[in-house]
PDB file of N, CA and C in Angstrom:
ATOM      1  N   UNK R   1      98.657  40.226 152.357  1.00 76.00           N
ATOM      2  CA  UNK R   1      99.367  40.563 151.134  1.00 76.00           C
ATOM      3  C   UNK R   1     100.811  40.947 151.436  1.00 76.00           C
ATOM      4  N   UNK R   2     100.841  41.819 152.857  1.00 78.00           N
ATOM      5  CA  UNK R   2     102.642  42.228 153.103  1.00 78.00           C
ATOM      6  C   UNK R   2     103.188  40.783 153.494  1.00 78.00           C
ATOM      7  N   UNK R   3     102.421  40.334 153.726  1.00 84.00           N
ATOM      8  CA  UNK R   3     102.997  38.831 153.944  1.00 84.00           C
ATOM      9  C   UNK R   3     103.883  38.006 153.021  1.00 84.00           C
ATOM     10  N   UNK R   4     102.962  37.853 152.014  1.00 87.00           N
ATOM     11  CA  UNK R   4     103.402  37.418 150.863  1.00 87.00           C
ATOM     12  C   UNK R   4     104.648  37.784 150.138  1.00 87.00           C
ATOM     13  N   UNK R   5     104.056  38.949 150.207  1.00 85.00           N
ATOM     14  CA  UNK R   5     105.698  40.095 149.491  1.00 85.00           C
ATOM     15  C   UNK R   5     106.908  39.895 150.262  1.00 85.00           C
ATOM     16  N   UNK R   6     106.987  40.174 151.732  1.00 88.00           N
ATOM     17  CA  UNK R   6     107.883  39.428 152.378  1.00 88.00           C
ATOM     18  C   UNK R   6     108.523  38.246 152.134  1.00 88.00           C
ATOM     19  N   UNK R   7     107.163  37.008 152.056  1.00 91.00           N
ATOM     20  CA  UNK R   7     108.220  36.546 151.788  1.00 91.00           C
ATOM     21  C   UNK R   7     108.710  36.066 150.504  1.00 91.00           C
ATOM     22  N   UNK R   8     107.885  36.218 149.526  1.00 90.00           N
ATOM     23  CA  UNK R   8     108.881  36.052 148.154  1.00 90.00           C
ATOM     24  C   UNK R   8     110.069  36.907 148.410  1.00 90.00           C
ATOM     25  N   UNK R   9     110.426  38.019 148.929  1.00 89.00           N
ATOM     26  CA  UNK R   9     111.404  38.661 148.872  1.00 89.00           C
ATOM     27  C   UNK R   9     112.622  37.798 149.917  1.00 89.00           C
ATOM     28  N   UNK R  10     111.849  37.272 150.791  1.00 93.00           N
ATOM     29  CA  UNK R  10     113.066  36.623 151.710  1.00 93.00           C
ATOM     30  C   UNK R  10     113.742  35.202 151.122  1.00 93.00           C
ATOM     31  N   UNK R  11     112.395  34.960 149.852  1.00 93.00           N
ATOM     32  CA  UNK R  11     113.391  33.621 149.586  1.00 93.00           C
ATOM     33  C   UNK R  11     114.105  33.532 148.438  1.00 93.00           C
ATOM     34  N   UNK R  12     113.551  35.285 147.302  1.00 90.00           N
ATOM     35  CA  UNK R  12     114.788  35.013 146.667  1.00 90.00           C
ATOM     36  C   UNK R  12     116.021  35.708 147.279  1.00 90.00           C
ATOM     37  N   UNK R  13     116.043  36.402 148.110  1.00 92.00           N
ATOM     38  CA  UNK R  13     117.708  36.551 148.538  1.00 92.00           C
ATOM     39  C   UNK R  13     118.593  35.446 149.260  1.00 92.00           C
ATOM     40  N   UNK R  14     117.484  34.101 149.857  1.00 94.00           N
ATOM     41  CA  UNK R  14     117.862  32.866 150.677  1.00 94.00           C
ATOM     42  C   UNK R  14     118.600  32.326 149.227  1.00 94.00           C
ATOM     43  N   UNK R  15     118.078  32.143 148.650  1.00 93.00           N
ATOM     44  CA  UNK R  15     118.287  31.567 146.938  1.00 93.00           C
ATOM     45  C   UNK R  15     119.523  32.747 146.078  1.00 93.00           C
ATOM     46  N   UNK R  16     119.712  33.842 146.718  1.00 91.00           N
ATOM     47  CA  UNK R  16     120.688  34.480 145.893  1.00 91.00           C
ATOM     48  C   UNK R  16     121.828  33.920 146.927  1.00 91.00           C
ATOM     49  N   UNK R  17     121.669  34.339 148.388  1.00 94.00           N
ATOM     50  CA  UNK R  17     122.800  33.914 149.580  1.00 94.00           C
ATOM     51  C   UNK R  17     123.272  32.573 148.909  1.00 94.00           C
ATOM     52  N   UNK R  18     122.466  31.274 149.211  1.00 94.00           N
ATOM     53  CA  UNK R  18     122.143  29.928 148.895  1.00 94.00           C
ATOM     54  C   UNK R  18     123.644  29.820 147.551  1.00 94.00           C
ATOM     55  N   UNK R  19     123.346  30.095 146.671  1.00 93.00           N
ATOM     56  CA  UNK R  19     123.963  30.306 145.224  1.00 93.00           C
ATOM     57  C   UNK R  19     125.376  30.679 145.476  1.00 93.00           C
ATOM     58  N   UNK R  20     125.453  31.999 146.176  1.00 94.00           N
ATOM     59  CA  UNK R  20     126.397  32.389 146.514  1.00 94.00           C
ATOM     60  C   UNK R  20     127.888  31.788 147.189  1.00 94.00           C
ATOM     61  N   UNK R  21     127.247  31.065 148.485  1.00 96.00           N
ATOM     62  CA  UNK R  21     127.917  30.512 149.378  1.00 96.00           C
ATOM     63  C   UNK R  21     128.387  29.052 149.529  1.00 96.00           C
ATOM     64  N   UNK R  22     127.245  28.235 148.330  1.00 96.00           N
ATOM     65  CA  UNK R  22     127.477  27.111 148.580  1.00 96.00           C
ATOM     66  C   UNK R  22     127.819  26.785 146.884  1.00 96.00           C
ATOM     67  N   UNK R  23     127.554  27.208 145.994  1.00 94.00           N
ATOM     68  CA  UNK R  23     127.769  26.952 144.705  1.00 94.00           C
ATOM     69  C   UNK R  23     129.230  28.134 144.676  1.00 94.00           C
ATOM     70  N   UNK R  24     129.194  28.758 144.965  1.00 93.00           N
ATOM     71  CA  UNK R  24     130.596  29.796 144.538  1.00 93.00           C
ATOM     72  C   UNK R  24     129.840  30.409 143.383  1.00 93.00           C
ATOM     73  N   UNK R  25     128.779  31.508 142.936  1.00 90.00           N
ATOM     74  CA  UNK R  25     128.584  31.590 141.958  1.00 90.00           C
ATOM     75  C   UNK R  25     128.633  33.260 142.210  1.00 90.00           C
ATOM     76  N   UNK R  26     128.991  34.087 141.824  1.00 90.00           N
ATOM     77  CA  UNK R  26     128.566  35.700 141.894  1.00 90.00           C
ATOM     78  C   UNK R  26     127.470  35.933 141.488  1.00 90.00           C
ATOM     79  N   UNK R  27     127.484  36.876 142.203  1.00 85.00           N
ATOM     80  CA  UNK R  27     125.799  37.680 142.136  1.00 85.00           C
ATOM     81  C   UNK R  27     126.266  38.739 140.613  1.00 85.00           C
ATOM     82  N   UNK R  28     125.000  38.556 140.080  1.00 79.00           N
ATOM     83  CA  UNK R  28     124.685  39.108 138.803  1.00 79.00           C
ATOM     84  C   UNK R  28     123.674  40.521 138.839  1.00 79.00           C
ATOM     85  N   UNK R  29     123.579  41.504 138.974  1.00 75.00           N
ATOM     86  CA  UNK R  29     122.720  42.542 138.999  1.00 75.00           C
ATOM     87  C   UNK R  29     121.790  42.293 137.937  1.00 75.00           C
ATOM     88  N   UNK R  30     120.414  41.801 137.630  1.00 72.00           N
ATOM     89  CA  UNK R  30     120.071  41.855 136.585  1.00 72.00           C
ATOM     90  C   UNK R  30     119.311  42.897 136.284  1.00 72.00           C
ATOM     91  N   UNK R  31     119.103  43.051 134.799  1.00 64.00           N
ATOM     92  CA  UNK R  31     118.487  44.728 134.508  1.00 64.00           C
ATOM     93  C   UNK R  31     116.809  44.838 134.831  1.00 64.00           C
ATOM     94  N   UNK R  32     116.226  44.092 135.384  1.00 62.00           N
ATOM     95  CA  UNK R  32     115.238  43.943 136.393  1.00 62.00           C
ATOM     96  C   UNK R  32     115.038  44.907 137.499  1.00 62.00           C
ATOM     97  N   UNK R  33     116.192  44.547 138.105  1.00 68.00           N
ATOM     98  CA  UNK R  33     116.549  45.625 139.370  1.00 68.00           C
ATOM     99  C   UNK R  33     117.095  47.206 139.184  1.00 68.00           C
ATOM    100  N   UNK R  34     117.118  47.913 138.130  1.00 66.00           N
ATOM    101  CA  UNK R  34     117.038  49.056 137.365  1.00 66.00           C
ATOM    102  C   UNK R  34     115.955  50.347 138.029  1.00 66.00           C
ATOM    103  N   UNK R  35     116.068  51.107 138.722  1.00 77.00           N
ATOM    104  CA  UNK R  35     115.431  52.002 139.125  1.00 77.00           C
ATOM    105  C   UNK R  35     114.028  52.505 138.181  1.00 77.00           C
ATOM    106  N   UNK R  36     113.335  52.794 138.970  1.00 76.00           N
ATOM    107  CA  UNK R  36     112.225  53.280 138.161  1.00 76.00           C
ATOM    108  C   UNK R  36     112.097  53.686 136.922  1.00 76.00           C
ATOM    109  N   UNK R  37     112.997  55.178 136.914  1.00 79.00           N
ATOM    110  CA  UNK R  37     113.231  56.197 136.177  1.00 79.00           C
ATOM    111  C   UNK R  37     114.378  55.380 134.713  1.00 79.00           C
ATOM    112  N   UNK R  38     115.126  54.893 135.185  1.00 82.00           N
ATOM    113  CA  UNK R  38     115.855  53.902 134.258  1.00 82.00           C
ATOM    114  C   UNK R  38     115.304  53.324 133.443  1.00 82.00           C
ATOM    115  N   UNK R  39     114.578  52.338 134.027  1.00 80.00           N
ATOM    116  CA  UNK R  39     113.682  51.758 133.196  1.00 80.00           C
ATOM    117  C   UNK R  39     112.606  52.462 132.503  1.00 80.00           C
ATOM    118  N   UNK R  40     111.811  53.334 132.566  1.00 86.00           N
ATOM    119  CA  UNK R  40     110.919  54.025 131.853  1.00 86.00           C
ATOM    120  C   UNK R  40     111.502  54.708 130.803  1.00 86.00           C
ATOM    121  N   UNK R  41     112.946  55.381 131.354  1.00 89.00           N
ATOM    122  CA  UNK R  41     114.008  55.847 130.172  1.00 89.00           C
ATOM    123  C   UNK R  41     113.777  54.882 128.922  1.00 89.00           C
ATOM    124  N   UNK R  42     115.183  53.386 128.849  1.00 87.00           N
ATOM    125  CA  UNK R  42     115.291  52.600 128.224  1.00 87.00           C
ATOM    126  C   UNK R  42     113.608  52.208 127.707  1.00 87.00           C
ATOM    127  N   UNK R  43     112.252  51.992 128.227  1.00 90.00           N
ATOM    128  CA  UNK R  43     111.393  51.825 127.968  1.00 90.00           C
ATOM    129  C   UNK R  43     111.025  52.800 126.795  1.00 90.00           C
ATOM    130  N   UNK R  44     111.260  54.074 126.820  1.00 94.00           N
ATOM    131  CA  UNK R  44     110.930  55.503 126.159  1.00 94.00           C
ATOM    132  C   UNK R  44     112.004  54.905 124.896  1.00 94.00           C
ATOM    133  N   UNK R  45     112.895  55.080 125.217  1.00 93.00           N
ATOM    134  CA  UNK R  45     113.795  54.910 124.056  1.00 93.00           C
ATOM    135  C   UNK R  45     113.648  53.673 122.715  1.00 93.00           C
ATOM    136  N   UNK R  46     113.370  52.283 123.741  1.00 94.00           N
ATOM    137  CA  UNK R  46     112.660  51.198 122.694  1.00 94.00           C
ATOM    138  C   UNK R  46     111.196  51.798 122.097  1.00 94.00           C
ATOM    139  N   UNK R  47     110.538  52.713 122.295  1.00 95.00           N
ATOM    140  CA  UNK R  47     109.147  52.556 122.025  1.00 95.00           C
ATOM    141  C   UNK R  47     109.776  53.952 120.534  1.00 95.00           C
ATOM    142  N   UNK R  48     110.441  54.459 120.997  1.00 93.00           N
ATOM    143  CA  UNK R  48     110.726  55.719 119.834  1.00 93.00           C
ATOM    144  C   UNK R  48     111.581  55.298 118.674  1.00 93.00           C
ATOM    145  N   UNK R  49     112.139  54.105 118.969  1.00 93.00           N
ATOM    146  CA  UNK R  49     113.077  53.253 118.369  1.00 93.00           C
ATOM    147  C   UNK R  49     112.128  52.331 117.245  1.00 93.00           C
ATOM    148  N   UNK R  50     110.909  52.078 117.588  1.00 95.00           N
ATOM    149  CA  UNK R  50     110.202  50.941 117.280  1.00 95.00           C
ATOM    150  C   UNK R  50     109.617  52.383 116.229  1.00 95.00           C
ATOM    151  N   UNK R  51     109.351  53.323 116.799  1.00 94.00           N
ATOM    152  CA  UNK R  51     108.085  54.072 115.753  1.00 94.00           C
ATOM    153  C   UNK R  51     108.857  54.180 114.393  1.00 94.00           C
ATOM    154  N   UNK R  52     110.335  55.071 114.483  1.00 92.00           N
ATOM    155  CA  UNK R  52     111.205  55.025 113.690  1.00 92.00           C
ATOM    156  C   UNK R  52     111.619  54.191 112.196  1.00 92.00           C
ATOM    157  N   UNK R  53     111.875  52.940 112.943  1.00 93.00           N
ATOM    158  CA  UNK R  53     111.518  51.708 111.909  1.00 93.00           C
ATOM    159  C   UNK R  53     110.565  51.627 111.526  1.00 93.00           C
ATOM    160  N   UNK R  54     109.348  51.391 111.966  1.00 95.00           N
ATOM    161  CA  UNK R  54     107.626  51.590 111.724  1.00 95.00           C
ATOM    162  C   UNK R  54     107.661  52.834 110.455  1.00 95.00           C
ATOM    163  N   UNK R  55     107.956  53.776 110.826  1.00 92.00           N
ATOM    164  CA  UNK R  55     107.828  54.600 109.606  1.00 92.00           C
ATOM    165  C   UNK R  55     109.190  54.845 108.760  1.00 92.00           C
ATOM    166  N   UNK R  56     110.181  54.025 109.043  1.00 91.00           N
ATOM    167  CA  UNK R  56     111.407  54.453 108.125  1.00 91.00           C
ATOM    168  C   UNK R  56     111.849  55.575 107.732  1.00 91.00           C
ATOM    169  N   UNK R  57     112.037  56.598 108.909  1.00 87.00           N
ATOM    170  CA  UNK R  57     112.395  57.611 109.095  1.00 87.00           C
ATOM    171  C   UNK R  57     114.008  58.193 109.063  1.00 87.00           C
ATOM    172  N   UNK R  58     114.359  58.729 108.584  1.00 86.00           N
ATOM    173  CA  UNK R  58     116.018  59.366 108.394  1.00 86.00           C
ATOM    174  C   UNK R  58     116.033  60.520 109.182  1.00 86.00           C
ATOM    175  N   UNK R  59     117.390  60.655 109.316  1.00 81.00           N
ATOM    176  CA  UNK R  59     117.977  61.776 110.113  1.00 81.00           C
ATOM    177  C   UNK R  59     117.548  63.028 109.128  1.00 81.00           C
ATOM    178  N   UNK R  60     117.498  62.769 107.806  1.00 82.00           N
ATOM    179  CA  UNK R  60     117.013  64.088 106.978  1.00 82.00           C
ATOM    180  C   UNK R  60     115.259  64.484 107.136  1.00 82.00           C
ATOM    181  N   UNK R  61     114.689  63.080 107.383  1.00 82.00           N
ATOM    182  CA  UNK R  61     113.286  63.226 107.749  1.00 82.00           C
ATOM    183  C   UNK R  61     113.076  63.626 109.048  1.00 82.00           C
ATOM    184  N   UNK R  62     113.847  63.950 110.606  1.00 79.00           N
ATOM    185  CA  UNK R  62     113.400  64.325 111.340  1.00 79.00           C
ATOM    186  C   UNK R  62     114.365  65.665 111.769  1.00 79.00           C
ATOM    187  N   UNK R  63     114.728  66.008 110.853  1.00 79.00           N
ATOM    188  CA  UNK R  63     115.471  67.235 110.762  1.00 79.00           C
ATOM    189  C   UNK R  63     116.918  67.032 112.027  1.00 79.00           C
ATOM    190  N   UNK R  64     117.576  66.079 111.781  1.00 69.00           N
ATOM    191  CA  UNK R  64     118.525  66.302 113.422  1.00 69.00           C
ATOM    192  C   UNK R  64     119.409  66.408 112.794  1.00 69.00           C
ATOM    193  N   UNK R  65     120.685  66.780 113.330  1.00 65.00           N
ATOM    194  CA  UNK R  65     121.815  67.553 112.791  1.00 65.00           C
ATOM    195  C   UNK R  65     123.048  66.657 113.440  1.00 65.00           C
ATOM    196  N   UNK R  66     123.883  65.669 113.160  1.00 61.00           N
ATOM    197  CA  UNK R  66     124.705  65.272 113.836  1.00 61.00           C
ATOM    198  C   UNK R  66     126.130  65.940 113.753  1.00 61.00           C
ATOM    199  N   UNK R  67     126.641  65.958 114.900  1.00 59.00           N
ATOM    200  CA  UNK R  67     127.430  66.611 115.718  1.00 59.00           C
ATOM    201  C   UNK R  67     129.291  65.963 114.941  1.00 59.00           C
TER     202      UNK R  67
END
């Protein structure tokens, strides 16, 4: 299995290098590669986002006070 993981990991960076060097293309960070905690954030935030709409909730319905 570490095998495997290896090497999918070695061939997409051969394929990011690859891209890089011979196409001229920049490397793109995609939001994939987002730390754990990041992502569970943004994850938290779409799911509280979704309830919101779901119940059509106002700033007067959840009592928040903008600044």
């Amino acid at each position: 299995m570490i095998g495997t993981i290896l090497s999918a990991t070695a061939r997409k960076l051969a394929v990011i290098i690859w891209n890089m060097v011979v196409k001229g293309v920049t490397y793109n960070n995609p939001a994939g590669y987002l730390f754990l905690d990041q992502k569970r954030k943004l994850g938290l935030v779409k799911r509280i986002q979704k309830q919101i709409d779901k119940f059509a909730l106002t700033t007067d319905d959840m009592q928040i006070n903008k600044l």
